[in-house]
């Protein structure tokens, strides 16, 4: 221990001696520098023309120097003691050698005393730049004042500023303290040859001695030396105060190693526990999967045994279609998921195919035997219908129509052959009966749609091309409209050629021929509104306008009237839109009517009651829809105004005993109008008018309350028209001796005797209401839209 303390003491003495020698050399160098006067450029006076050239530029050079603290007139450097004059330059003449005729180089120009060694201390002058020192003193004073102001100001940044920690050796700390002690005792350096200037003592700092096993704060730097006593040097020499430091160090190492090992073992144990939990969960999942696979295997084994039994029965022909259907029905009921997942439907099709072929092996005509095999195959439809839109375990799509595949050869091919060769498109009833029996009992909507589009529609197109409206006794709507509920928009391609043929046929048509009305009326709800209006404007309305031109009205001499053309025109009211009809009447009928009314009122001895009955007869000849039209009502009101003016004697001769026109005529006189229309000599409502004056005078009012009663069939037809649906009879179709009608896509019968409406829902006829009937049609339309 004593040897170590002796060595430290000797090292400290050597460092102190070396430091004193260094300080002595610095003092000698400072005194020599003061005598020589410093560097040559330090004595240079500032040039008043310094930076004068910058008046022609932006002065970026001086601006940069000022930003770095430079002030004009002082020297460069931190203290302003550097060179104050700029470097002088001189252009060397071209091709001139070095030193030719005493030419001074750039370095010689800047060296005022002619010496080339700028670092020679002997050539330095002893004069300092007074201006630079003055500016430096002003800068120092301004900085001190600024620091004082900032300390007085409330700024938390000074409080929050972290202290900088420096790491030094004990020798460096002792050397700094010794230097501070020497300067404090008056030993310092001189820069101007005068007495040494006193430098402030270093700021107090906290010194932490980190030598030894424990760090402690040093309160006296002398304790860092190794020659102090036992009490004072306890912090410097831990070996003298700590017992067995090596043993404590080794024990500390052992504890650290043990702690690290314990932490590693603990982490490993936690990892093992987590792994155990994960493995237990994985084992439970695998066990559940294994149980599920075992159950699936058992179920598949049972299905396989049942399938083998079905196959044996099918191959031996010992079972009928009903027996196989029973087997597969039990299989589907006991194992529904496996039945679909494994595609058992395909196996059922394979087993049932030979038996279906035997069922239809005899000569089979679908048009004459529409119900053959439907009861037997109805059970198979339920067995072959899988979960649509899914795949079985082999990746096959079970959305295929298995029933269509089963019947492709035995039923579908004979049907296509019969439609192509033996079926007459003008007799739709046999084929419609076949479709009604097989759908939806056996075949799906998609299969029926495919058959109708690919087989029936081409046959209808060929029939439309061969149709001649002038020679064909059967109207085209009688054999085309029954297909509207099933084919629907697919038949739109047929309407254009039909309109073309109708237009050509109506070229020579006369309005007195009512057959054209029966031919066109069913197409009003089928054709598009624009197409229907175009057909009327092209072929019908000009003929009706010509018919109105032949009408003759005479209230006085009714025998001379020609009223049949008006009946021809009014018969088209159900086909011609109200706007078109009122336009015809305004242009062709009402001018003649007003002229006849004026002539009637102007006749001598006119009876206003007779004029009133004549007016009501004409009003009763129009339907309620026409009477409700504003333009027709305006024309009738104008006639009433003329009649009222006649009662007041405004230029019209009337018999004095006659009564004026009553207000009931202006309000409509519905009952009187109906009675006049139904009278023996009155105008015919919606038909032709007869001009018999005697019978007209004796016409009375028909008070029969049942005259306007609507029948059940008419109510259903009106309900269908209100919902934009077709309601028409199916030719040749009857149920219990009642005519079958098509209400949209639903077949209905109207039992007028029992006042009941029955519809075919599924495979049975049931009484329904109009709302139920409309709901059934919408349901079928939705099912059809989902299929496609």
XYZ file of C-alpha atoms in Angstrom, residues 381 388-389 399-401 439-440 443-451 453 486 779-788:
29
model
C -88.435 -34.206 -58.358
C -78.632 -24.879 -55.735
C -75.444 -22.925 -56.130
C -77.163 -26.577 -59.632
C -77.718 -28.721 -62.740
C -81.321 -29.797 -63.338
C -94.728 -27.883 -64.513
C -94.215 -27.416 -61.647
C -89.964 -30.078 -64.444
C -88.536 -26.829 -63.127
C -89.342 -23.391 -64.479
C -85.927 -23.188 -66.125
C -86.445 -26.430 -68.023
C -89.900 -25.361 -69.205
C -88.564 -21.989 -70.291
C -85.769 -23.628 -72.261
C -88.205 -25.947 -74.054
C -87.875 -20.775 -76.164
C -95.148 -18.329 -70.137
C -95.036 -15.096 -56.892
C -94.755 -16.987 -60.165
C -93.198 -13.951 -61.820
C -90.569 -13.713 -59.048
C -89.777 -17.434 -59.298
C -89.343 -17.072 -63.031
C -87.027 -14.075 -62.654
C -84.837 -15.942 -60.100
C -84.504 -18.889 -62.497
C -82.947 -16.598 -65.110
